[in-house]
PDB file of C-alpha atoms in Angstrom:
ATOM      1  CA  MET A 111     -66.242 157.256  -7.140  1.00 65.00           C
ATOM      2  CA  TYR A 112     -62.972 154.710  -7.340  1.00 88.00           C
ATOM      3  CA  ARG A 113     -61.574 154.235  -4.099  1.00 96.00           C
ATOM      4  CA  ILE A 114     -58.629 152.334  -4.164  1.00 97.00           C
ATOM      5  CA  ALA A 115     -56.311 151.664  -1.134  1.00 98.00           C
ATOM      6  CA  VAL A 116     -52.482 150.746  -0.010  1.00 98.00           C
ATOM      7  CA  LEU A 117     -52.073 148.340   2.250  1.00 98.00           C
ATOM      8  CA  THR A 118     -48.170 148.112   3.845  1.00 98.00           C
ATOM      9  CA  ARG A 119     -45.647 148.464   6.687  1.00 95.00           C
ATOM     10  CA  SER A 120     -43.304 150.911   5.199  1.00 95.00           C
ATOM     11  CA  GLU A 121     -44.511 155.276   4.871  1.00 97.00           C
ATOM     12  CA  ALA A 122     -41.550 154.430   1.148  1.00 97.00           C
ATOM     13  CA  GLN A 123     -44.033 151.388  -0.259  1.00 97.00           C
ATOM     14  CA  VAL A 124     -47.223 153.874   0.391  1.00 97.00           C
ATOM     15  CA  THR A 125     -45.441 156.856  -0.657  1.00 97.00           C
ATOM     16  CA  PHE A 126     -44.183 155.223  -4.165  1.00 98.00           C
ATOM     17  CA  PHE A 127     -47.553 152.830  -4.708  1.00 98.00           C
ATOM     18  CA  THR A 128     -49.506 156.081  -3.942  1.00 97.00           C
ATOM     19  CA  GLU A 129     -47.923 158.380  -6.154  1.00 97.00           C
ATOM     20  CA  GLN A 130     -47.564 155.799  -8.955  1.00 97.00           C
ATOM     21  CA  ILE A 131     -51.520 155.229  -8.915  1.00 97.00           C
ATOM     22  CA  SER A 132     -51.795 158.870  -8.851  1.00 96.00           C
ATOM     23  CA  ARG A 133     -49.930 159.593 -12.371  1.00 97.00           C
ATOM     24  CA  PHE A 134     -51.235 156.555 -14.068  1.00 96.00           C
ATOM     25  CA  CYS A 135     -54.395 157.468 -13.274  1.00 94.00           C
ATOM     26  CA  ALA A 136     -54.351 161.291 -14.100  1.00 94.00           C
ATOM     27  CA  GLU A 137     -52.665 160.460 -17.452  1.00 94.00           C
ATOM     28  CA  ARG A 138     -56.196 158.695 -18.593  1.00 92.00           C
ATOM     29  CA  SER A 139     -58.016 161.654 -16.751  1.00 92.00           C
ATOM     30  CA  LEU A 140     -59.204 158.592 -13.211  1.00 90.00           C
ATOM     31  CA  PHE A 141     -59.131 160.545  -9.832  1.00 92.00           C
ATOM     32  CA  PRO A 142     -59.599 157.839  -7.769  1.00 94.00           C
ATOM     33  CA  LYS A 143     -59.973 157.900  -4.348  1.00 96.00           C
ATOM     34  CA  LEU A 144     -55.608 156.649  -2.628  1.00 97.00           C
ATOM     35  CA  GLU A 145     -56.216 155.613   1.056  1.00 97.00           C
ATOM     36  CA  SER A 146     -53.187 153.662   3.002  1.00 98.00           C
ATOM     37  CA  TYR A 147     -52.789 151.641   5.607  1.00 98.00           C
ATOM     38  CA  LEU A 148     -49.643 150.639   7.653  1.00 98.00           C
ATOM     39  CA  ASP A 149     -52.098 148.998   9.771  1.00 96.00           C
ATOM     40  CA  GLN A 150     -54.039 145.962   8.530  1.00 97.00           C
ATOM     41  CA  GLU A 151     -56.511 146.116  11.597  1.00 97.00           C
ATOM     42  CA  ARG A 152     -57.792 149.545  10.101  1.00 97.00           C
ATOM     43  CA  PHE A 153     -57.316 148.771   6.486  1.00 98.00           C
ATOM     44  CA  PHE A 154     -60.041 145.892   7.014  1.00 98.00           C
ATOM     45  CA  ALA A 155     -62.042 147.727   9.442  1.00 98.00           C
ATOM     46  CA  SER A 156     -62.467 150.564   6.158  1.00 97.00           C
ATOM     47  CA  ALA A 157     -63.218 148.033   3.892  1.00 97.00           C
ATOM     48  CA  ARG A 158     -65.904 146.416   6.182  1.00 97.00           C
ATOM     49  CA  LYS A 159     -67.587 150.351   5.940  1.00 97.00           C
ATOM     50  CA  THR A 160     -66.638 151.069   2.836  1.00 96.00           C
ATOM     51  CA  PRO A 161     -65.543 148.992  -0.049  1.00 97.00           C
ATOM     52  CA  PRO A 162     -62.514 150.129  -1.809  1.00 97.00           C
ATOM     53  CA  THR A 163     -62.723 149.323  -5.090  1.00 96.00           C
ATOM     54  CA  ASN A 164     -58.989 148.232  -6.267  1.00 97.00           C
ATOM     55  CA  ALA A 165     -56.655 147.616  -3.254  1.00 98.00           C
ATOM     56  CA  VAL A 166     -53.000 147.190  -3.455  1.00 98.00           C
ATOM     57  CA  ILE A 167     -51.890 144.454  -0.221  1.00 98.00           C
ATOM     58  CA  ALA A 168     -47.528 144.835   0.057  1.00 98.00           C
ATOM     59  CA  LEU A 169     -46.757 143.105   2.486  1.00 98.00           C
ATOM     60  CA  PRO A 170     -43.876 140.766   3.173  1.00 97.00           C
ATOM     61  CA  GLY A 171     -44.331 136.874   3.732  1.00 96.00           C
ATOM     62  CA  VAL A 172     -47.546 135.162   5.164  1.00 97.00           C
ATOM     63  CA  ASP A 173     -48.856 138.238   6.337  1.00 98.00           C
ATOM     64  CA  GLY A 174     -49.013 139.709   2.890  1.00 98.00           C
ATOM     65  CA  LEU A 175     -50.619 135.554   1.742  1.00 98.00           C
ATOM     66  CA  ASN A 176     -53.335 136.349   5.028  1.00 98.00           C
ATOM     67  CA  ALA A 177     -54.121 139.461   3.803  1.00 98.00           C
ATOM     68  CA  ALA A 178     -54.648 138.581   0.373  1.00 98.00           C
ATOM     69  CA  GLU A 179     -56.784 135.742   1.597  1.00 98.00           C
ATOM     70  CA  HIS A 180     -58.717 137.796   4.252  1.00 98.00           C
ATOM     71  CA  LEU A 181     -59.675 140.235   2.027  1.00 98.00           C
ATOM     72  CA  ARG A 182     -60.906 138.335  -1.486  1.00 98.00           C
ATOM     73  CA  ALA A 183     -62.787 136.522   1.355  1.00 98.00           C
ATOM     74  CA  LEU A 184     -64.474 139.364   2.658  1.00 97.00           C
ATOM     75  CA  LEU A 185     -64.486 141.284  -0.524  1.00 97.00           C
ATOM     76  CA  PRO A 186     -64.538 138.980  -3.881  1.00 97.00           C
ATOM     77  CA  GLU A 187     -65.267 141.527  -6.120  1.00 96.00           C
ATOM     78  CA  THR A 188     -62.187 144.231  -5.062  1.00 97.00           C
ATOM     79  CA  ARG A 189     -59.245 143.737  -7.983  1.00 97.00           C
ATOM     80  CA  ILE A 190     -56.271 143.563  -5.858  1.00 98.00           C
ATOM     81  CA  ILE A 191     -52.364 144.000  -6.940  1.00 98.00           C
ATOM     82  CA  TRP A 192     -50.668 142.066  -4.997  1.00 98.00           C
ATOM     83  CA  CYS A 193     -47.093 142.389  -4.007  1.00 98.00           C
ATOM     84  CA  SER A 194     -44.509 139.572  -1.822  1.00 98.00           C
ATOM     85  CA  ASP A 195     -40.796 139.247  -0.960  1.00 97.00           C
ATOM     86  CA  LEU A 196     -42.157 135.513  -1.153  1.00 97.00           C
ATOM     87  CA  ASP A 197     -42.977 134.226  -4.412  1.00 97.00           C
ATOM     88  CA  PHE A 198     -47.119 133.245  -3.923  1.00 98.00           C
ATOM     89  CA  SER A 199     -48.021 133.376  -7.264  1.00 96.00           C
ATOM     90  CA  LEU A 200     -49.310 129.810  -7.211  1.00 97.00           C
ATOM     91  CA  HIS A 201     -51.699 131.251  -4.105  1.00 98.00           C
ATOM     92  CA  ALA A 202     -52.326 134.618  -6.301  1.00 98.00           C
ATOM     93  CA  PHE A 203     -54.068 132.935  -9.274  1.00 98.00           C
ATOM     94  CA  ARG A 204     -55.936 130.717  -6.682  1.00 97.00           C
ATOM     95  CA  LEU A 205     -57.417 133.660  -4.380  1.00 98.00           C
ATOM     96  CA  ARG A 206     -58.048 135.425  -8.008  1.00 97.00           C
ATOM     97  CA  VAL A 207     -55.333 138.885  -7.529  1.00 98.00           C
ATOM     98  CA  ASP A 208     -55.981 140.495 -10.996  1.00 97.00           C
ATOM     99  CA  TYR A 209     -51.716 140.832 -10.686  1.00 98.00           C
ATOM    100  CA  PHE A 210     -48.762 139.416  -8.963  1.00 98.00           C
ATOM    101  CA  LEU A 211     -45.641 140.912  -8.114  1.00 98.00           C
ATOM    102  CA  LEU A 212     -42.710 139.042  -6.325  1.00 97.00           C
ATOM    103  CA  GLU A 213     -40.403 142.364  -4.994  1.00 95.00           C
ATOM    104  CA  PRO A 214     -38.357 144.410  -5.685  1.00 95.00           C
ATOM    105  CA  VAL A 215     -41.148 146.559  -7.138  1.00 96.00           C
ATOM    106  CA  THR A 216     -40.136 147.599 -10.709  1.00 97.00           C
ATOM    107  CA  GLU A 217     -41.737 151.056 -11.571  1.00 97.00           C
ATOM    108  CA  LEU A 218     -42.732 149.189 -14.849  1.00 97.00           C
ATOM    109  CA  ALA A 219     -43.645 146.172 -13.591  1.00 97.00           C
ATOM    110  CA  PHE A 220     -46.896 147.899 -11.123  1.00 98.00           C
ATOM    111  CA  ARG A 221     -48.033 149.906 -14.009  1.00 96.00           C
ATOM    112  CA  GLN A 222     -48.530 146.919 -16.284  1.00 96.00           C
ATOM    113  CA  GLY A 223     -50.212 145.711 -13.154  1.00 96.00           C
ATOM    114  CA  LEU A 224     -52.518 148.991 -13.249  1.00 96.00           C
ATOM    115  CA  CYS A 225     -52.327 148.316 -16.380  1.00 95.00           C
ATOM    116  CA  VAL A 226     -54.595 145.379 -16.027  1.00 94.00           C
ATOM    117  CA  TRP A 227     -57.115 146.943 -13.744  1.00 90.00           C
ATOM    118  CA  VAL A 228     -58.042 149.761 -16.948  1.00 85.00           C
ATOM    119  CA  GLU A 229     -57.451 147.253 -18.932  1.00 83.00           C
ATOM    120  CA  GLU A 230     -60.777 145.321 -17.638  1.00 69.00           C
ATOM    121  CA  LYS A 231     -62.642 148.310 -16.771  1.00 61.00           C
ATOM    122  CA  MET A 232     -62.251 149.440 -20.475  1.00 51.00           C
ATOM    123  CA  PRO A 233     -61.749 147.154 -22.773  1.00 47.00           C
ATOM    124  CA  SER A 234     -60.756 150.092 -25.110  1.00 46.00           C
ATOM    125  CA  ALA A 235     -57.485 150.606 -23.714  1.00 46.00           C
ATOM    126  CA  LYS A 236     -55.792 147.829 -24.952  1.00 46.00           C
ATOM    127  CA  ASN A 237     -52.432 148.525 -25.409  1.00 54.00           C
ATOM    128  CA  CYS A 238     -52.168 150.218 -22.312  1.00 71.00           C
ATOM    129  CA  ALA A 239     -48.864 148.605 -21.152  1.00 52.00           C
ATOM    130  CA  ASP A 240     -47.543 148.477 -24.759  1.00 54.00           C
ATOM    131  CA  SER A 241     -47.642 152.202 -24.335  1.00 55.00           C
ATOM    132  CA  GLU A 242     -45.534 152.197 -20.851  1.00 53.00           C
ATOM    133  CA  GLN A 243     -42.841 150.988 -22.465  1.00 51.00           C
TER     134      GLN A 243
END
């Protein structure tokens, strides 16, 4: 079973990301287990026990950078969408993050990141981003 973890500090962001992921996956008949975390310690403790297949990291500033680096070191195969208020795009590239978004995150931009996950898993979904517009 696919597990998607969302790590953020804001309940509003948890709601936004989980709703977007749920809607996107349901449209494609995918039903992953969604988990959300407002605390990095709980997130990483859980990730050690049961690694997420995919993760969304939406933490401000250096906290997001540290979380992305730690997750990549701990679980190199986990797919990552990283949202930040600072432009860490070069770091995201270096860490092999699947998709990097500079805040404010729009619904369309986030769905494009989700498309990257789906296209990698199911190459027949190449028109995913085109169908989102």
